[in-house]
Amino acid sequence: MVKKDEKDRRLKWNRIAVFISAIVLFFAVLVLLPETVSWSARSTIAIMLFGLVLWALAPIPIDLTSIIILVLLMVMKSTEMNVILSGFASPAVFLIIGGMMMAVGVNETLLVKRMTYFLLARMGRSAKGIYTGFFILMQIQAFFIPATAVRASLMIPILSSIIEETGVDKRSNFNKLMYIGAAFGGSVSGVVVLTAAIGNILAVEILRLYVGVSISYLQWFIYAGPVWLLLVLATMYIVWKCYPPEVYSFEKLQTNMKNKYDSLGRLTLDEKKCTVILMITILIWFTESWHGYHPTFGALLAVVLMSLPFTGFADWKKMLDINFGIVLLIGATLSLGYSLIESGAIDLLEVLISPQFVLDIFSNPWLAIPITIILSQVYHLGVTNVSTAVITLMPVLISLSVQAGIDPVVIVVTSAIAMLLGFLLVVETMPNVVVHGTGQVSQKDFLWPGFWLTLASIVIMIVIAYTYWRWIDFWP
């Protein structure tokens, strides 16, 4: 008890120290920047750095930090009020809201359980079959359940049930294989589908904001598809090799899954409605380049159809039960991005980060791509929140690309994919956090497979960029 109190006290003082450091940095920037820098630019840069420290080290909840950022922008009068709150009018915010509400709606039916029981009943004869089936299920979910955190949270009860049915020890390799595989598989599942990860949505929105160029759902799928496929194979192989499972009998689990699947009976009317709505939504997303409707339209239409009489099946009050903190984070970070542009702060940052020798190196696409991949992964180790990492690094990379004369779209897509892949630290991705929160695996269990997967992901992305992307003319 004494040790716990001491640990809590130390943690409290560490948080206070981080908060004070952020405040000191804020005032230092305000005071030390040259007088030639306008008040709008000066204050916006100070607020950005203040928020970056708090978002990265999280001494207070990150959504609370988002509110503080908005308050500071208002108090300092860094820019106009309509600009300060403009991030909440972004299509990205409503796409995320729609995506989270869709996930709630899907979870109101038996579809996820039905898919799980079906796969495990068919493939649950061996450890390899269970592992493969579970991994495939996570990838399928990415197409109709946006946000990695939501998908990971939905999978944990199923995973716990599998572990309980097999009766394996917490320290067993099979336990580590399944839980680490779930964490890494959840992160990888966000690579191929534009709406499957908040980082993807933010990256596309920032590209539209700074460059005026948009990427469609289908375009993202084409660019990221081969990277995702190779990452799925690499992840499954590496985690399996790091934690080869012990020999267990899985007959009881398979029988139980078959019984559970049979007990569900035929598809219910609600499941049929949900399936049709999801298919319509995915079709709208894939055909964006033809009809011109933003993916937000598809997500919000799905929410309406899931909630209306006759077409719907979900209770509206339950549909509203979403993580509002994510909405605050995304809206505030986008508002900060708009404020950086309107205040002129982004022009000052471009000068500071773009010495000639950096531009000379970055102007070579063969060097720019690996530099972007490695820089993004290293940056994500420090700024562990993906949304924060995207909103702060993307403008820098876009500025470097434009000044170096290479295509910023390729660089943004490269960076966005690289920043989704946090394999080393628990805090790098939400699937890692959710899995670690079960208490079944420790930070140490992530390191060995995470090290090899980090190297593999860098190699895979470079190889795909140097070959496939050049063949389809997606080259900076």
Short mmCIF file of C-alpha atoms in Angstrom, two decimals:
data_model
loop_
_atom_site.label_atom_id
_atom_site.label_comp_id
_atom_site.label_asym_id
_atom_site.label_seq_id
_atom_site.Cartn_x
_atom_site.Cartn_y
_atom_site.Cartn_z
CA MET A 1 0.00 0.00 0.00
CA VAL A 2 2.86 2.35 0.90
CA LYS A 3 4.61 1.56 -2.38
CA LYS A 4 1.42 2.25 -4.33
CA ASP A 5 0.95 5.61 -2.57
CA GLU A 6 4.55 6.52 -3.30
CA LYS A 7 4.15 5.55 -6.95
CA ASP A 8 0.95 7.61 -7.26
CA ARG A 9 2.65 10.60 -5.62
CA ARG A 10 5.62 10.35 -7.99
CA LEU A 11 3.29 10.09 -10.99
CA LYS A 12 1.37 13.15 -9.81
CA TRP A 13 4.56 15.23 -9.51
CA ASN A 14 5.74 14.03 -12.92
CA ARG A 15 2.49 15.26 -14.44
CA ILE A 16 2.80 18.60 -12.67
CA ALA A 17 6.40 18.94 -13.95
CA VAL A 18 5.28 18.25 -17.54
CA PHE A 19 2.47 20.80 -17.27
CA ILE A 20 4.81 23.45 -15.86
CA SER A 21 7.35 22.71 -18.63
CA ALA A 22 4.64 23.27 -21.25
CA ILE A 23 3.73 26.61 -19.65
CA VAL A 24 7.40 27.68 -19.54
CA LEU A 25 7.82 26.76 -23.22
CA PHE A 26 4.67 28.72 -24.07
CA PHE A 27 5.93 31.95 -22.45
CA ALA A 28 9.48 31.42 -23.75
CA VAL A 29 8.24 31.37 -27.34
CA LEU A 30 6.10 34.47 -26.76
CA VAL A 31 9.07 36.37 -25.31
CA LEU A 32 12.01 35.08 -27.36
CA LEU A 33 10.63 35.19 -30.91
CA PRO A 34 11.83 38.33 -32.73
CA GLU A 35 9.60 41.41 -32.61
CA THR A 36 9.33 41.26 -36.39
CA VAL A 37 7.07 38.22 -35.95
CA SER A 38 3.43 39.31 -35.72
CA TRP A 39 1.43 38.71 -32.54
CA SER A 40 -0.92 36.32 -34.36
CA ALA A 41 1.92 34.12 -35.62
CA ARG A 42 3.86 34.34 -32.35
CA SER A 43 0.92 33.35 -30.15
CA THR A 44 -0.26 30.57 -32.46
CA ILE A 45 3.22 28.98 -32.54
CA ALA A 46 3.42 29.24 -28.74
CA ILE A 47 0.02 27.57 -28.37
CA MET A 48 0.96 24.84 -30.85
CA LEU A 49 4.14 23.94 -28.93
CA PHE A 50 2.29 24.11 -25.61
CA GLY A 51 -0.35 21.72 -26.95
CA LEU A 52 2.25 19.44 -28.54
CA VAL A 53 3.93 18.84 -25.15
CA LEU A 54 0.63 18.14 -23.42
CA TRP A 55 -0.71 15.92 -26.21
CA ALA A 56 2.55 13.96 -26.44
CA LEU A 57 3.16 13.37 -22.70
CA ALA A 58 -0.49 13.49 -21.56
CA PRO A 59 -0.20 14.86 -18.00
CA ILE A 60 -3.92 15.61 -18.36
CA PRO A 61 -6.51 13.93 -20.63
CA ILE A 62 -5.79 14.75 -24.28
CA ASP A 63 -9.37 15.89 -24.90
CA LEU A 64 -9.04 18.34 -22.01
CA THR A 65 -5.87 19.64 -23.67
CA SER A 66 -7.94 20.19 -26.82
CA ILE A 67 -10.33 22.47 -24.93
CA ILE A 68 -7.40 24.38 -23.39
CA ILE A 69 -5.95 24.94 -26.89
CA LEU A 70 -9.24 26.43 -28.08
CA VAL A 71 -9.48 28.65 -24.98
CA LEU A 72 -5.91 29.90 -25.46
CA LEU A 73 -6.55 30.71 -29.13
CA MET A 74 -9.57 32.76 -28.03
CA VAL A 75 -7.84 34.49 -25.09
CA MET A 76 -4.72 35.37 -27.10
CA LYS A 77 -6.89 36.50 -30.03
CA SER A 78 -4.52 34.67 -32.36
CA THR A 79 -7.06 34.78 -35.15
CA GLU A 80 -10.78 35.30 -35.76
CA MET A 81 -13.34 33.29 -33.78
CA ASN A 82 -14.77 31.65 -36.89
CA VAL A 83 -11.27 30.36 -37.72
CA ILE A 84 -10.65 29.13 -34.17
CA LEU A 85 -13.77 26.96 -34.27
CA SER A 86 -13.62 26.10 -37.97
CA GLY A 87 -12.07 22.69 -37.34
CA PHE A 88 -15.41 21.45 -36.01
CA ALA A 89 -17.04 22.26 -39.35
CA SER A 90 -14.58 19.97 -41.17
CA PRO A 91 -15.98 16.91 -43.00
CA ALA A 92 -13.37 14.83 -41.15
CA VAL A 93 -15.05 15.51 -37.79
CA PHE A 94 -18.45 14.37 -39.04
CA LEU A 95 -16.92 11.36 -40.79
CA ILE A 96 -15.46 10.27 -37.46
CA ILE A 97 -18.76 10.92 -35.65
CA GLY A 98 -20.62 8.95 -38.31
CA GLY A 99 -18.06 6.14 -38.17
CA MET A 100 -18.33 5.76 -34.39
CA MET A 101 -22.14 5.78 -34.58
CA MET A 102 -22.01 3.14 -37.33
CA ALA A 103 -19.90 0.95 -35.05
CA VAL A 104 -22.51 1.28 -32.30
CA GLY A 105 -25.22 0.33 -34.78
CA VAL A 106 -23.35 -2.74 -36.03
CA ASN A 107 -22.77 -3.81 -32.45
CA GLU A 108 -26.54 -3.69 -31.86
CA THR A 109 -26.83 -6.73 -34.14
CA LEU A 110 -25.29 -10.20 -33.98
CA LEU A 111 -23.16 -9.72 -37.11
CA VAL A 112 -19.75 -9.47 -35.41
CA LYS A 113 -20.47 -12.46 -33.15
CA ARG A 114 -21.78 -14.44 -36.10
CA MET A 115 -18.62 -13.80 -38.15
CA THR A 116 -16.43 -14.67 -35.15
CA TYR A 117 -18.19 -17.93 -34.36
CA PHE A 118 -18.25 -18.91 -38.04
CA LEU A 119 -14.52 -18.36 -38.55
CA LEU A 120 -13.50 -20.08 -35.30
CA ALA A 121 -15.85 -22.99 -35.91
CA ARG A 122 -14.27 -23.51 -39.34
CA MET A 123 -10.64 -22.71 -38.46
CA GLY A 124 -10.50 -23.41 -34.71
CA ARG A 125 -9.02 -26.88 -34.96
CA SER A 126 -5.47 -25.68 -34.24
CA ALA A 127 -3.58 -22.73 -32.77
CA LYS A 128 -2.62 -21.63 -36.27
CA GLY A 129 -6.22 -21.79 -37.45
CA ILE A 130 -7.52 -19.78 -34.48
CA TYR A 131 -4.76 -17.20 -34.87
CA THR A 132 -5.34 -16.89 -38.63
CA GLY A 133 -9.12 -16.71 -38.30
CA PHE A 134 -8.94 -14.03 -35.62
CA PHE A 135 -6.48 -12.00 -37.71
CA ILE A 136 -8.70 -12.23 -40.79
CA LEU A 137 -11.71 -11.10 -38.75
CA MET A 138 -9.86 -7.94 -37.65
CA GLN A 139 -9.04 -7.07 -41.26
CA ILE A 140 -12.65 -7.60 -42.40
CA GLN A 141 -13.96 -5.34 -39.64
CA ALA A 142 -11.86 -2.43 -40.95
CA PHE A 143 -14.17 -2.10 -43.95
CA PHE A 144 -17.28 -1.33 -41.92
CA ILE A 145 -16.15 -0.30 -38.42
CA PRO A 146 -14.09 2.93 -38.55
CA ALA A 147 -11.52 3.75 -35.81
CA THR A 148 -8.97 1.20 -34.60
CA ALA A 149 -9.90 1.81 -30.95
CA VAL A 150 -13.50 0.78 -31.58
CA ARG A 151 -12.51 -2.39 -33.42
CA ALA A 152 -9.99 -3.37 -30.75
CA SER A 153 -12.55 -2.85 -27.99
CA LEU A 154 -15.06 -5.04 -29.82
CA MET A 155 -12.52 -7.85 -30.22
CA ILE A 156 -11.26 -8.04 -26.63
CA PRO A 157 -14.31 -9.87 -25.17
CA ILE A 158 -14.10 -12.40 -28.01
CA LEU A 159 -10.38 -12.86 -27.43
CA SER A 160 -10.89 -13.27 -23.69
CA SER A 161 -13.51 -15.94 -24.40
CA ILE A 162 -11.05 -17.85 -26.62
CA ILE A 163 -8.34 -17.75 -23.94
CA GLU A 164 -10.83 -18.81 -21.25
CA GLU A 165 -12.15 -21.72 -23.32
CA THR A 166 -8.65 -23.07 -23.95
CA GLY A 167 -7.65 -22.60 -20.30
CA VAL A 168 -4.11 -21.49 -21.16
CA ASP A 169 -1.77 -19.82 -18.67
CA LYS A 170 -1.29 -16.04 -18.80
CA ARG A 171 2.46 -16.56 -19.27
CA SER A 172 2.00 -19.00 -22.17
CA ASN A 173 3.15 -18.21 -25.67
CA PHE A 174 -0.36 -18.83 -27.01
CA ASN A 175 -1.74 -16.11 -24.75
CA LYS A 176 0.96 -13.66 -25.90
CA LEU A 177 0.51 -14.70 -29.53
CA MET A 178 -3.20 -13.91 -29.48
CA TYR A 179 -3.06 -10.66 -27.54
CA ILE A 180 0.03 -9.19 -29.27
CA GLY A 181 -1.39 -10.39 -32.59
CA ALA A 182 -4.66 -8.59 -31.79
CA ALA A 183 -2.81 -5.35 -30.99
CA PHE A 184 -0.62 -5.38 -34.10
CA GLY A 185 -3.39 -6.75 -36.33
CA GLY A 186 -5.66 -3.95 -35.20
CA SER A 187 -3.09 -1.33 -36.22
CA VAL A 188 -2.36 -2.96 -39.59
CA SER A 189 -6.09 -3.23 -40.36
CA GLY A 190 -6.25 0.57 -40.56
CA VAL A 191 -3.76 0.83 -43.43
CA VAL A 192 -5.85 -0.09 -46.47
CA VAL A 193 -9.19 1.59 -45.76
CA LEU A 194 -9.35 5.39 -45.68
CA THR A 195 -12.10 5.43 -43.06
CA ALA A 196 -10.54 2.71 -40.91
CA ALA A 197 -8.19 5.00 -38.96
CA ILE A 198 -8.50 8.56 -37.70
CA GLY A 199 -4.91 9.26 -38.82
CA ASN A 200 -5.88 8.51 -42.44
CA ILE A 201 -8.86 10.84 -42.32
CA LEU A 202 -6.82 13.63 -40.75
CA ALA A 203 -3.99 13.24 -43.26
CA VAL A 204 -6.38 13.59 -46.21
CA GLU A 205 -8.08 16.58 -44.57
CA ILE A 206 -4.74 18.33 -43.94
CA LEU A 207 -3.71 17.70 -47.54
CA ARG A 208 -6.95 19.30 -48.71
CA LEU A 209 -6.47 22.17 -46.26
CA TYR A 210 -2.86 23.02 -47.16
CA VAL A 211 -2.61 22.00 -50.82
CA GLY A 212 -6.21 21.89 -52.03
CA VAL A 213 -5.86 18.27 -53.18
CA SER A 214 -8.15 15.45 -52.04
CA ILE A 215 -7.69 11.67 -52.07
CA SER A 216 -10.73 9.44 -52.62
CA TYR A 217 -11.57 6.22 -50.78
CA LEU A 218 -10.74 4.19 -53.90
CA GLN A 219 -7.43 6.00 -54.51
CA TRP A 220 -6.31 5.33 -50.93
CA PHE A 221 -7.26 1.67 -51.34
CA ILE A 222 -5.20 1.39 -54.55
CA TYR A 223 -2.15 3.12 -53.05
CA ALA A 224 -2.17 1.29 -49.69
CA GLY A 225 -3.44 -2.14 -50.79
CA PRO A 226 -0.10 -3.88 -51.48
CA VAL A 227 1.49 -2.33 -48.37
CA TRP A 228 -1.40 -3.63 -46.26
CA LEU A 229 -1.28 -7.14 -47.78
CA LEU A 230 2.46 -7.55 -47.16
CA LEU A 231 2.15 -6.07 -43.66
CA VAL A 232 -0.62 -8.55 -42.79
CA LEU A 233 1.57 -11.46 -43.88
CA ALA A 234 4.67 -10.06 -42.16
CA THR A 235 2.80 -9.36 -38.92
CA MET A 236 1.25 -12.81 -38.75
CA TYR A 237 4.60 -14.48 -39.46
CA ILE A 238 6.77 -12.41 -37.11
CA VAL A 239 4.43 -12.57 -34.10
CA TRP A 240 4.04 -16.33 -34.64
CA LYS A 241 7.82 -16.81 -34.78
CA CYS A 242 8.36 -14.69 -31.65
CA TYR A 243 5.67 -16.54 -29.70
CA PRO A 244 5.32 -20.07 -31.14
CA PRO A 245 2.32 -21.54 -29.29
CA GLU A 246 2.43 -24.57 -27.06
CA VAL A 247 0.52 -27.72 -28.02
CA TYR A 248 -3.07 -27.55 -26.78
CA SER A 249 -6.27 -29.36 -27.57
CA PHE A 250 -8.74 -27.01 -29.21
CA GLU A 251 -11.57 -29.50 -29.74
CA LYS A 252 -13.60 -28.04 -26.86
CA LEU A 253 -13.22 -24.50 -28.22
CA GLN A 254 -14.16 -25.51 -31.76
CA THR A 255 -17.19 -27.47 -30.54
CA ASN A 256 -18.27 -24.55 -28.40
CA MET A 257 -17.92 -22.11 -31.31
CA LYS A 258 -19.96 -24.43 -33.55
CA ASN A 259 -22.68 -24.67 -30.91
CA LYS A 260 -22.73 -20.89 -30.45
CA TYR A 261 -22.89 -20.35 -34.20
CA ASP A 262 -25.72 -22.87 -34.59
CA SER A 263 -27.60 -21.30 -31.67
CA LEU A 264 -27.75 -17.99 -33.54
CA GLY A 265 -29.92 -19.60 -36.19
CA ARG A 266 -30.56 -17.90 -39.49
CA LEU A 267 -29.75 -14.27 -40.19
CA THR A 268 -32.20 -12.04 -38.37
CA LEU A 269 -34.03 -9.20 -40.11
CA ASP A 270 -31.86 -6.68 -38.26
CA GLU A 271 -28.69 -8.40 -39.49
CA LYS A 272 -29.97 -8.38 -43.06
CA LYS A 273 -30.80 -4.68 -42.81
CA CYS A 274 -27.37 -3.94 -41.33
CA THR A 275 -25.60 -5.94 -44.05
CA VAL A 276 -27.45 -4.10 -46.83
CA ILE A 277 -26.74 -0.69 -45.26
CA LEU A 278 -23.03 -1.51 -44.86
CA MET A 279 -22.81 -2.69 -48.48
CA ILE A 280 -24.46 0.52 -49.69
CA THR A 281 -22.08 2.60 -47.55
CA ILE A 282 -18.97 0.82 -48.83
CA LEU A 283 -20.24 1.17 -52.41
CA ILE A 284 -20.70 4.93 -51.88
CA TRP A 285 -17.17 5.19 -50.47
CA PHE A 286 -15.61 3.21 -53.33
CA THR A 287 -17.39 5.22 -56.02
CA GLU A 288 -16.59 8.67 -54.61
CA SER A 289 -14.54 9.61 -57.66
CA TRP A 290 -17.63 9.02 -59.86
CA HIS A 291 -20.39 10.75 -57.89
CA GLY A 292 -18.28 13.31 -55.98
CA TYR A 293 -19.86 12.82 -52.55
CA HIS A 294 -17.43 13.02 -49.61
CA PRO A 295 -17.13 9.80 -47.50
CA THR A 296 -18.91 11.73 -44.73
CA PHE A 297 -22.10 11.45 -46.78
CA GLY A 298 -21.91 7.65 -46.79
CA ALA A 299 -21.26 7.44 -43.05
CA LEU A 300 -24.07 9.83 -42.07
CA LEU A 301 -26.49 8.17 -44.49
CA ALA A 302 -25.71 4.82 -42.86
CA VAL A 303 -26.43 6.31 -39.42
CA VAL A 304 -29.79 7.65 -40.64
CA LEU A 305 -30.77 4.33 -42.24
CA MET A 306 -29.74 2.39 -39.11
CA SER A 307 -31.94 4.62 -36.93
CA LEU A 308 -35.10 5.23 -38.98
CA PRO A 309 -38.26 3.13 -38.66
CA PHE A 310 -38.59 0.36 -41.27
CA THR A 311 -34.97 0.58 -42.51
CA GLY A 312 -33.42 0.84 -39.04
CA PHE A 313 -32.72 -1.54 -36.20
CA ALA A 314 -30.77 0.50 -33.62
CA ASP A 315 -32.01 2.66 -30.74
CA TRP A 316 -31.18 6.33 -31.39
CA LYS A 317 -30.15 7.03 -27.79
CA LYS A 318 -27.65 4.17 -27.92
CA MET A 319 -26.33 5.47 -31.25
CA LEU A 320 -25.41 8.71 -29.48
CA ASP A 321 -23.19 6.83 -27.02
CA ILE A 322 -19.86 7.66 -28.69
CA ASN A 323 -16.48 8.90 -27.49
CA PHE A 324 -16.96 12.67 -27.56
CA GLY A 325 -13.32 13.14 -26.48
CA ILE A 326 -12.16 12.00 -29.93
CA VAL A 327 -14.44 14.58 -31.54
CA LEU A 328 -12.90 17.33 -29.38
CA LEU A 329 -9.38 16.16 -30.22
CA ILE A 330 -9.95 16.08 -33.98
CA GLY A 331 -11.86 19.38 -34.07
CA ALA A 332 -9.26 21.20 -31.95
CA THR A 333 -6.28 19.89 -33.90
CA LEU A 334 -7.87 20.91 -37.20
CA SER A 335 -8.75 24.33 -35.77
CA LEU A 336 -5.11 24.73 -34.76
CA GLY A 337 -4.12 23.86 -38.33
CA TYR A 338 -6.44 26.52 -39.76
CA SER A 339 -5.13 29.04 -37.21
CA LEU A 340 -1.51 28.33 -38.21
CA ILE A 341 -2.40 29.21 -41.79
CA GLU A 342 -4.55 32.27 -41.09
CA SER A 343 -2.10 33.76 -38.58
CA GLY A 344 0.87 33.42 -40.93
CA ALA A 345 2.64 31.12 -38.45
CA ILE A 346 2.97 28.37 -41.03
CA ASP A 347 5.00 30.68 -43.31
CA LEU A 348 7.44 31.36 -40.46
CA LEU A 349 7.72 27.65 -39.67
CA GLU A 350 8.51 26.93 -43.34
CA VAL A 351 11.50 29.27 -43.17
CA LEU A 352 12.76 27.70 -39.94
CA ILE A 353 12.52 24.09 -41.13
CA SER A 354 13.71 24.48 -44.71
CA PRO A 355 17.44 25.21 -44.93
CA GLN A 356 18.85 24.66 -48.41
CA PHE A 357 20.76 21.44 -47.66
CA VAL A 358 17.53 19.83 -46.36
CA LEU A 359 15.67 20.88 -49.51
CA ASP A 360 18.47 19.49 -51.70
CA ILE A 361 18.21 16.08 -50.02
CA PHE A 362 14.41 16.04 -50.01
CA SER A 363 14.22 16.97 -53.68
CA ASN A 364 15.44 13.46 -54.54
CA PRO A 365 12.37 11.13 -54.40
CA TRP A 366 14.60 8.08 -53.83
CA LEU A 367 15.76 9.72 -50.58
CA ALA A 368 12.58 11.60 -49.67
CA ILE A 369 10.46 8.44 -49.32
CA PRO A 370 12.72 6.48 -46.90
CA ILE A 371 13.43 9.69 -44.95
CA THR A 372 9.68 10.28 -44.61
CA ILE A 373 9.03 6.70 -43.47
CA ILE A 374 11.80 6.68 -40.85
CA LEU A 375 11.12 10.24 -39.67
CA SER A 376 7.40 9.49 -39.27
CA GLN A 377 8.02 6.35 -37.22
CA VAL A 378 10.63 8.03 -35.01
CA TYR A 379 8.41 11.09 -34.54
CA HIS A 380 5.51 8.83 -33.59
CA LEU A 381 7.66 7.26 -30.86
CA GLY A 382 7.91 10.69 -29.23
CA VAL A 383 4.47 12.05 -30.10
CA THR A 384 2.56 8.87 -29.37
CA ASN A 385 -0.94 10.13 -30.12
CA VAL A 386 -1.45 9.52 -33.85
CA SER A 387 -3.82 12.46 -34.32
CA THR A 388 -1.34 14.85 -32.70
CA ALA A 389 1.56 13.41 -34.69
CA VAL A 390 -0.36 13.81 -37.96
CA ILE A 391 -1.56 17.36 -37.29
CA THR A 392 1.92 18.59 -36.31
CA LEU A 393 4.18 16.70 -38.74
CA MET A 394 2.08 16.76 -41.93
CA PRO A 395 2.28 20.55 -42.48
CA VAL A 396 6.07 20.33 -42.15
CA LEU A 397 6.30 17.51 -44.70
CA ILE A 398 3.92 19.29 -47.08
CA SER A 399 6.00 22.47 -46.84
CA LEU A 400 9.24 20.56 -47.47
CA SER A 401 7.68 18.77 -50.46
CA VAL A 402 6.37 21.93 -52.09
CA GLN A 403 9.65 23.82 -51.62
CA ALA A 404 11.71 20.83 -52.79
CA GLY A 405 9.54 20.46 -55.90
CA ILE A 406 8.13 17.00 -55.23
CA ASP A 407 4.51 15.81 -54.97
CA PRO A 408 3.20 16.34 -51.39
CA VAL A 409 0.40 13.79 -51.93
CA VAL A 410 2.85 10.88 -52.09
CA ILE A 411 4.73 12.14 -49.04
CA VAL A 412 1.53 12.59 -47.00
CA VAL A 413 0.23 9.09 -47.84
CA THR A 414 3.66 7.62 -47.01
CA SER A 415 3.83 9.41 -43.68
CA ALA A 416 0.23 8.61 -42.73
CA ILE A 417 0.72 4.88 -43.27
CA ALA A 418 4.05 4.89 -41.40
CA MET A 419 2.53 6.67 -38.39
CA LEU A 420 -0.22 4.07 -38.05
CA LEU A 421 2.35 1.38 -37.37
CA GLY A 422 3.33 1.71 -33.73
CA PHE A 423 4.79 -1.65 -32.74
CA LEU A 424 7.38 -0.83 -30.05
CA LEU A 425 5.54 1.11 -27.32
CA VAL A 426 2.15 0.39 -25.81
CA VAL A 427 1.15 4.05 -26.04
CA GLU A 428 1.81 4.32 -29.79
CA THR A 429 -1.58 3.00 -30.93
CA MET A 430 -5.03 2.53 -29.45
CA PRO A 431 -5.11 -1.24 -30.18
CA ASN A 432 -1.87 -1.56 -28.16
CA VAL A 433 -3.41 0.44 -25.30
CA VAL A 434 -6.65 -1.56 -25.33
CA VAL A 435 -4.83 -4.91 -25.38
CA HIS A 436 -2.33 -3.87 -22.71
CA GLY A 437 -5.23 -2.67 -20.56
CA THR A 438 -6.46 -6.26 -20.19
CA GLY A 439 -3.41 -7.05 -18.03
CA GLN A 440 -2.68 -10.15 -20.13
CA VAL A 441 0.54 -8.81 -21.68
CA SER A 442 3.22 -6.35 -20.58
CA GLN A 443 5.23 -3.66 -22.36
CA LYS A 444 8.13 -6.10 -22.53
CA ASP A 445 6.04 -8.53 -24.58
CA PHE A 446 5.67 -5.90 -27.33
CA LEU A 447 9.37 -5.16 -27.77
CA TRP A 448 10.82 -8.21 -29.54
CA PRO A 449 8.14 -8.72 -32.21
CA GLY A 450 7.75 -4.93 -32.37
CA PHE A 451 11.42 -4.45 -33.20
CA TRP A 452 11.32 -6.88 -36.12
CA LEU A 453 7.99 -5.58 -37.37
CA THR A 454 9.25 -2.01 -37.34
CA LEU A 455 12.17 -3.01 -39.55
CA ALA A 456 9.91 -5.12 -41.77
CA SER A 457 7.39 -2.29 -42.19
CA ILE A 458 10.13 0.14 -43.26
CA VAL A 459 11.47 -2.33 -45.84
CA ILE A 460 7.98 -3.19 -47.14
CA MET A 461 6.99 0.45 -47.61
CA ILE A 462 10.25 1.33 -49.37
CA VAL A 463 10.02 -1.68 -51.70
CA ILE A 464 6.36 -0.95 -52.59
CA ALA A 465 7.17 2.73 -53.20
CA TYR A 466 10.17 1.93 -55.40
CA THR A 467 8.24 -0.64 -57.48
CA TYR A 468 4.43 -0.66 -57.40
CA TRP A 469 3.94 3.07 -56.79
CA ARG A 470 6.26 3.91 -59.69
CA TRP A 471 4.41 1.46 -61.95
CA ILE A 472 1.05 3.15 -61.25
CA ASP A 473 2.65 6.60 -61.55
CA PHE A 474 2.21 7.43 -57.85
CA TRP A 475 5.68 8.87 -57.46
CA PRO A 476 6.91 12.21 -56.11
#
